[in-house]
C-alpha positions as semicolon CSV with decimal commas, in nm:
position;residue;x (nm);y (nm);z (nm)
1;M;0,000;0,000;0,000
2;T;0,266;0,254;0,103
3;F;0,494;0,178;-0,191
4;G;0,207;0,154;-0,438
5;A;-0,097;0,374;-0,399
6;G;0,070;0,589;-0,133
7;S;0,369;0,695;-0,342
8;A;0,145;0,797;-0,633
9;R;-0,022;1,076;-0,435
10;K;0,109;1,411;-0,317
11;E;-0,047;1,392;0,030
12;P;-0,139;1,028;0,099
13;L;-0,317;0,939;0,420
14;L;-0,330;0,581;0,550
15;W;-0,540;0,492;0,852
16;V;-0,423;0,178;1,034
17;I;-0,628;0,043;1,326
18;T;-0,615;-0,286;1,514
19;T;-0,672;-0,451;1,847
20;A;-0,404;-0,661;2,009
21;G;-0,370;-0,997;1,841
22;D;-0,326;-1,366;1,909
23;D;0,034;-1,382;1,788
24;P;0,265;-1,577;2,021
25;D;0,542;-1,594;1,760
26;R;0,534;-1,218;1,692
27;K;0,537;-1,264;1,314
28;S;0,207;-1,108;1,205
29;I;0,170;-0,783;1,013
30;G;-0,043;-0,658;1,303
31;W;0,241;-0,705;1,552
32;E;0,489;-0,546;1,310
33;Q;0,275;-0,234;1,273
34;H;0,202;-0,221;1,646
35;E;0,571;-0,235;1,737
36;Y;0,661;0,032;1,483
37;A;0,387;0,258;1,619
38;R;0,500;0,196;1,977
39;M;0,860;0,286;1,892
40;V;0,742;0,609;1,727
41;R;0,529;0,691;2,030
42;D;0,814;0,619;2,273
43;G;1,071;0,814;2,072
44;E;1,282;0,508;1,988
45;I;1,260;0,602;1,620
46;I;1,177;0,931;1,450
47;D;0,906;0,930;1,185
48;P;0,716;1,263;1,164
49;A;0,476;1,113;0,910
50;W;0,323;0,891;1,181
51;Y;0,058;0,997;1,432
52;V;0,015;0,728;1,699
53;E;-0,253;0,656;1,959
54;I;-0,235;0,330;2,157
55;Y;-0,499;0,239;2,413
56;G;-0,383;-0,060;2,614
57;A;-0,301;-0,165;2,969
58;P;0,066;-0,187;3,072
59;E;0,187;-0,540;3,148
60;D;0,208;-0,463;3,523
61;A;-0,134;-0,296;3,546
62;D;-0,403;-0,416;3,785
63;I;-0,639;-0,563;3,528
64;Y;-0,932;-0,547;3,773
65;D;-0,898;-0,171;3,832
66;E;-1,192;-0,002;3,660
67;Q;-0,981;0,304;3,584
68;V;-0,757;0,077;3,377
69;W;-1,064;-0,033;3,180
70;I;-1,158;0,331;3,116
71;D;-0,805;0,416;3,000
72;C;-0,802;0,120;2,759
73;N;-1,153;0,165;2,619
74;P;-1,239;0,519;2,504
75;N;-1,573;0,382;2,382
76;L;-1,666;0,231;2,720
77;N;-2,038;0,278;2,785
78;V;-2,080;0,368;2,417
79;T;-2,050;0,033;2,238
80;V;-1,970;-0,183;2,542
81;S;-2,123;-0,122;2,885
82;I;-1,912;-0,122;3,197
83;E;-2,151;-0,379;3,347
84;T;-2,053;-0,618;3,068
85;V;-1,684;-0,563;3,143
86;R;-1,746;-0,616;3,516
87;Q;-1,908;-0,952;3,444
88;E;-1,621;-1,051;3,214
89;A;-1,371;-0,949;3,481
90;L;-1,548;-1,169;3,735
91;M;-1,522;-1,463;3,495
92;A;-1,155;-1,380;3,436
93;R;-1,080;-1,404;3,808
94;N;-1,201;-1,764;3,808
95;S;-1,045;-1,894;3,486
96;E;-0,696;-1,855;3,341
97;P;-0,809;-1,895;2,978
98;V;-1,084;-1,635;3,029
99;E;-0,833;-1,402;3,198
100;K;-0,610;-1,413;2,892
101;L;-0,905;-1,344;2,664
102;F;-0,999;-1,052;2,891
103;R;-0,646;-0,913;2,862
104;W;-0,654;-0,953;2,483
105;L;-1,002;-0,827;2,398
106;R;-1,071;-0,574;2,675
107;L;-0,726;-0,447;2,778
108;N;-0,558;-0,462;2,437
109;Q;-0,262;-0,662;2,565
110;W;-0,067;-0,881;2,324
111;V;-0,101;-1,211;2,507
112;S;-0,006;-1,548;2,361
113;L;-0,339;-1,729;2,329
114;K;-0,269;-2,021;2,098
115;R;-0,127;-2,234;2,379
116;L;-0,289;-2,191;2,719
117;S;-0,272;-2,423;3,014
118;W;-0,616;-2,521;3,139
119;L;-0,631;-2,578;3,516
120;P;-0,361;-2,575;3,786
121;I;-0,228;-2,907;3,913
122;T;-0,313;-2,797;4,268
123;L;-0,680;-2,821;4,174
124;W;-0,633;-3,190;4,097
125;D;-0,468;-3,245;4,435
126;E;-0,741;-3,057;4,620
127;T;-1,018;-3,269;4,467
128;Q;-0,887;-3,618;4,545
129;G;-1,177;-3,799;4,704
130;D;-1,189;-3,972;5,039
131;W;-1,392;-4,268;4,917
132;S;-1,354;-4,619;4,779
133;T;-1,450;-4,745;4,434
134;A;-1,663;-5,002;4,619
135;D;-1,892;-4,711;4,710
136;L;-1,975;-4,672;4,341
137;I;-2,091;-5,024;4,260
138;G;-2,436;-5,015;4,103
139;K;-2,435;-4,636;4,072
140;R;-2,542;-4,447;3,761
141;C;-2,255;-4,316;3,545
142;Y;-2,135;-4,203;3,202
143;T;-1,816;-4,351;3,059
144;G;-1,604;-4,129;2,835
145;I;-1,364;-4,297;2,593
146;D;-1,048;-4,177;2,421
147;L;-0,873;-4,444;2,213
148;A;-0,518;-4,426;2,083
149;S;-0,454;-4,529;1,726
150;N;-0,129;-4,711;1,805
151;I;0,139;-4,635;2,067
152;D;-0,035;-4,369;2,276
153;I;-0,242;-4,410;2,590
154;S;-0,606;-4,511;2,561
155;A;-0,841;-4,415;2,842
156;A;-1,193;-4,466;2,975
157;V;-1,326;-4,244;3,253
158;S;-1,647;-4,334;3,434
159;L;-1,820;-4,024;3,572
160;F;-2,086;-4,056;3,843
161;P;-2,329;-3,764;3,887
162;P;-2,485;-3,682;4,226
163;Q;-2,747;-3,942;4,317
164;E;-2,867;-4,139;4,614
165;G;-2,558;-4,204;4,828
166;L;-2,343;-3,955;4,632
167;E;-2,362;-3,584;4,702
168;D;-2,082;-3,486;4,462
169;W;-1,964;-3,583;4,115
170;R;-1,703;-3,861;4,114
171;F;-1,487;-4,023;3,848
172;I;-1,262;-4,324;3,813
173;I;-0,999;-4,398;3,549
174;D;-0,899;-4,693;3,333
175;S;-0,611;-4,665;3,087
176;W;-0,400;-4,881;2,858
177;I;-0,062;-4,868;2,684
178;P;0,125;-5,123;2,463
179;D;0,409;-5,290;2,652
180;T;0,656;-5,311;2,362
181;N;0,917;-5,034;2,390
182;M;0,748;-4,901;2,706
183;N;1,077;-4,911;2,901
184;E;1,252;-4,718;2,624
185;R;0,977;-4,456;2,639
186;V;1,021;-4,431;3,016
187;L;1,387;-4,337;2,964
188;K;1,323;-4,111;2,665
189;D;1,015;-3,928;2,795
190;H;1,104;-3,938;3,167
191;V;0,752;-4,061;3,240
192;A;0,688;-4,337;3,497
193;Y;0,476;-4,565;3,278
194;D;0,641;-4,875;3,428
195;I;0,568;-4,771;3,786
196;W;0,209;-4,686;3,699
197;V;0,168;-5,029;3,541
198;K;0,321;-5,196;3,847
199;N;0,085;-5,007;4,078
200;K;-0,217;-5,082;3,855
201;Y;-0,288;-4,725;3,751
202;L;-0,217;-4,825;3,390
203;T;-0,262;-5,154;3,202
204;A;0,006;-5,269;2,956
205;T;-0,128;-5,480;2,669
206;P;0,098;-5,722;2,475
207;G;0,252;-5,603;2,149
208;D;0,352;-5,272;1,994
209;V;-0,005;-5,143;1,956
210;I;-0,288;-5,142;2,207
211;D;-0,494;-5,461;2,203
212;Y;-0,854;-5,338;2,193
213;G;-0,965;-5,677;2,323
214;Y;-0,840;-5,571;2,668
215;I;-1,041;-5,251;2,646
216;Q;-1,352;-5,438;2,535
217;A;-1,323;-5,681;2,826
218;R;-1,282;-5,400;3,078
219;L;-1,573;-5,199;2,941
220;E;-1,794;-5,506;2,960
221;Q;-1,684;-5,552;3,322
222;L;-1,757;-5,187;3,400
223;N;-2,102;-5,226;3,243
224;K;-2,176;-5,506;3,493
225;L;-2,029;-5,325;3,795
226;Y;-2,198;-4,990;3,736
227;D;-2,518;-4,858;3,587
228;I;-2,357;-4,711;3,277
229;Q;-2,606;-4,490;3,096
230;Y;-2,393;-4,418;2,789
231;F;-2,045;-4,462;2,645
232;C;-1,931;-4,125;2,509
233;G;-1,657;-4,055;2,256
234;D;-1,578;-3,939;1,907
235;Q;-1,732;-4,111;1,607
236;W;-1,419;-4,302;1,499
237;H;-1,352;-4,444;1,846
238;L;-1,709;-4,555;1,891
239;E;-1,719;-4,716;1,548
240;V;-1,407;-4,920;1,631
241;L;-1,573;-5,049;1,949
242;R;-1,915;-5,095;1,791
243;Q;-1,776;-5,377;1,578
244;Q;-1,670;-5,567;1,892
245;F;-1,972;-5,522;2,119
246;G;-2,317;-5,673;2,110
247;F;-2,626;-5,462;2,057
248;D;-2,699;-5,424;2,430
249;I;-2,383;-5,218;2,480
250;A;-2,346;-5,065;2,132
251;K;-2,690;-4,902;2,164
252;K;-2,547;-4,694;2,452
253;F;-2,287;-4,525;2,229
254;V;-2,318;-4,146;2,206
255;E;-2,099;-3,939;1,977
256;I;-1,922;-3,635;2,124
257;P;-1,784;-3,404;1,852
258;Q;-1,418;-3,325;1,925
259;T;-1,470;-2,957;1,851
260;I;-1,505;-2,636;2,051
261;N;-1,884;-2,664;2,024
262;G;-1,872;-3,026;2,137
263;M;-1,630;-2,987;2,428
264;S;-1,631;-2,629;2,562
265;M;-1,943;-2,659;2,779
266;S;-1,813;-2,981;2,928
267;M;-1,475;-2,828;3,012
268;K;-1,636;-2,524;3,171
269;E;-1,859;-2,748;3,383
270;I;-1,561;-2,957;3,499
271;E;-1,378;-2,636;3,590
272;R;-1,679;-2,499;3,778
273;L;-1,726;-2,821;3,973
274;A;-1,354;-2,854;4,050
275;R;-1,320;-2,498;4,176
276;S;-1,629;-2,542;4,396
277;K;-1,497;-2,882;4,516
278;M;-1,809;-3,055;4,387
279;I;-1,622;-3,314;4,179
280;T;-1,375;-3,566;4,322
281;H;-1,166;-3,850;4,185
282;E;-0,972;-4,153;4,297
283;K;-0,598;-4,132;4,353
284;N;-0,434;-4,174;4,014
285;P;-0,090;-4,027;3,929
286;L;-0,142;-4,089;3,557
287;G;-0,462;-3,884;3,568
288;R;-0,277;-3,613;3,762
289;W;-0,002;-3,604;3,499
290;C;-0,254;-3,574;3,213
291;W;-0,443;-3,299;3,401
292;G;-0,127;-3,089;3,422
293;N;-0,048;-3,141;3,054
294;V;-0,366;-2,997;2,905
295;S;-0,338;-2,689;2,686
296;V;-0,648;-2,533;2,536
297;A;-0,744;-2,349;2,219
298;P;-0,980;-2,057;2,286
299;D;-1,189;-1,864;2,039
300;G;-1,296;-1,503;2,065
301;N;-1,613;-1,597;2,255
302;M;-1,432;-1,754;2,552
303;N;-1,501;-2,109;2,434
304;I;-1,223;-2,367;2,463
305;K;-1,119;-2,718;2,361
306;P;-0,817;-2,932;2,452
307;M;-0,529;-2,938;2,203
308;K;-0,360;-3,277;2,179
309;N;-0,094;-3,156;1,939
310;K;-0,006;-2,849;2,146
311;S;-0,031;-2,989;2,500
312;I;0,283;-3,056;2,700
313;D;0,240;-3,434;2,678
314;K;-0,037;-3,695;2,686
315;I;-0,385;-3,577;2,786
316;D;-0,593;-3,883;2,692
317;V;-0,738;-3,937;3,042
318;I;-0,869;-3,582;3,059
319;V;-1,014;-3,600;2,706
320;A;-1,204;-3,910;2,820
321;L;-1,328;-3,715;3,126
322;I;-1,441;-3,428;2,904
323;N;-1,628;-3,671;2,679
324;A;-1,798;-3,827;2,983
325;M;-1,908;-3,488;3,114
326;A;-2,033;-3,386;2,769
327;G;-2,253;-3,695;2,765
328;A;-2,379;-3,628;3,117
329;I;-2,464;-3,265;3,038
330;K;-2,650;-3,372;2,728
331;L;-2,831;-3,675;2,864
332;E;-2,848;-3,664;3,243
333;E;-3,193;-3,583;3,371
334;K;-3,207;-3,271;3,585
335;R;-3,239;-3,407;3,934
336;S;-3,259;-3,204;4,252
337;I;-3,008;-3,294;4,522
338;Y;-3,297;-3,282;4,767
339;E;-3,445;-3,591;4,601
340;S;-3,149;-3,796;4,724
341;R;-3,067;-3,644;5,065
342;G;-3,362;-3,426;5,164
343;M;-3,352;-3,075;5,306
344;R;-3,096;-2,960;5,561
345;S;-3,132;-2,680;5,811
346;L;-2,865;-2,459;5,964
347;L;-2,930;-2,373;6,325
């Protein structure tokens, strides 16, 4: 533009406007123009042809200070109400991904958004349940499935909603890995697969790919132990299993799209329940490791999904949990907690 149309005019005027961007690698044209404008504004370079205005919060600003919002948004209460920003700020306090979106879209801060961690590992530790899996026998649940195509971990997570005898949500984990080359992967990846197998947190199947026969046998066992309402997973995974199961189990298969639309609501519900300590889980170091590995991909509407290819390492257990919760949200009848435990009074 500047070397074409601009140079052909005696007094060219170009108007460049942008918000902060999602550009963790700092390679976009938006970042290039922003940095040039900032250097002009700060006197690092001299270019009298540029007039610069930048509305954005400094990196060390208190992002919950309303005066900061006013300074960053000259159109506040014109196109966006301050009540809307207050609500968004409240959401940002309770969620790291939402906080980064708030910084990007409301405070005009250039924050890397393509790779965001989901929930802190401390939240996993704080929600370990003080109960036995024997307490869950016969209880209603939804089993989420995430199958590996070859050498990765496969997982099934059975999620129990509140019901008679259970006042909180609970989940248990089953997972599988091929045993061939597992010891080499322990040394290469510095991950304790062998110890988890020894302590029965992970099942090693013979061969260099996962034997789905082991998964089938375990899912059939789970179906007898618990009142599984549905098996929830993506279409390909369910189709692989459908060929191995009889009609009585295959009819319980429910597809969960592995998209932002299919997974965001489930992830937000898991986060809400975890932060309010209304979901607990059995002790499982593999599950803990996967929980800490999850990175998410947000969109501009504060929706998220897990990113397998961008996460720190394996996240299969948590994907299975997300699938289970998606099925429960979609299919669980709305039951009042008072139906199972009655009213309580505080004296």
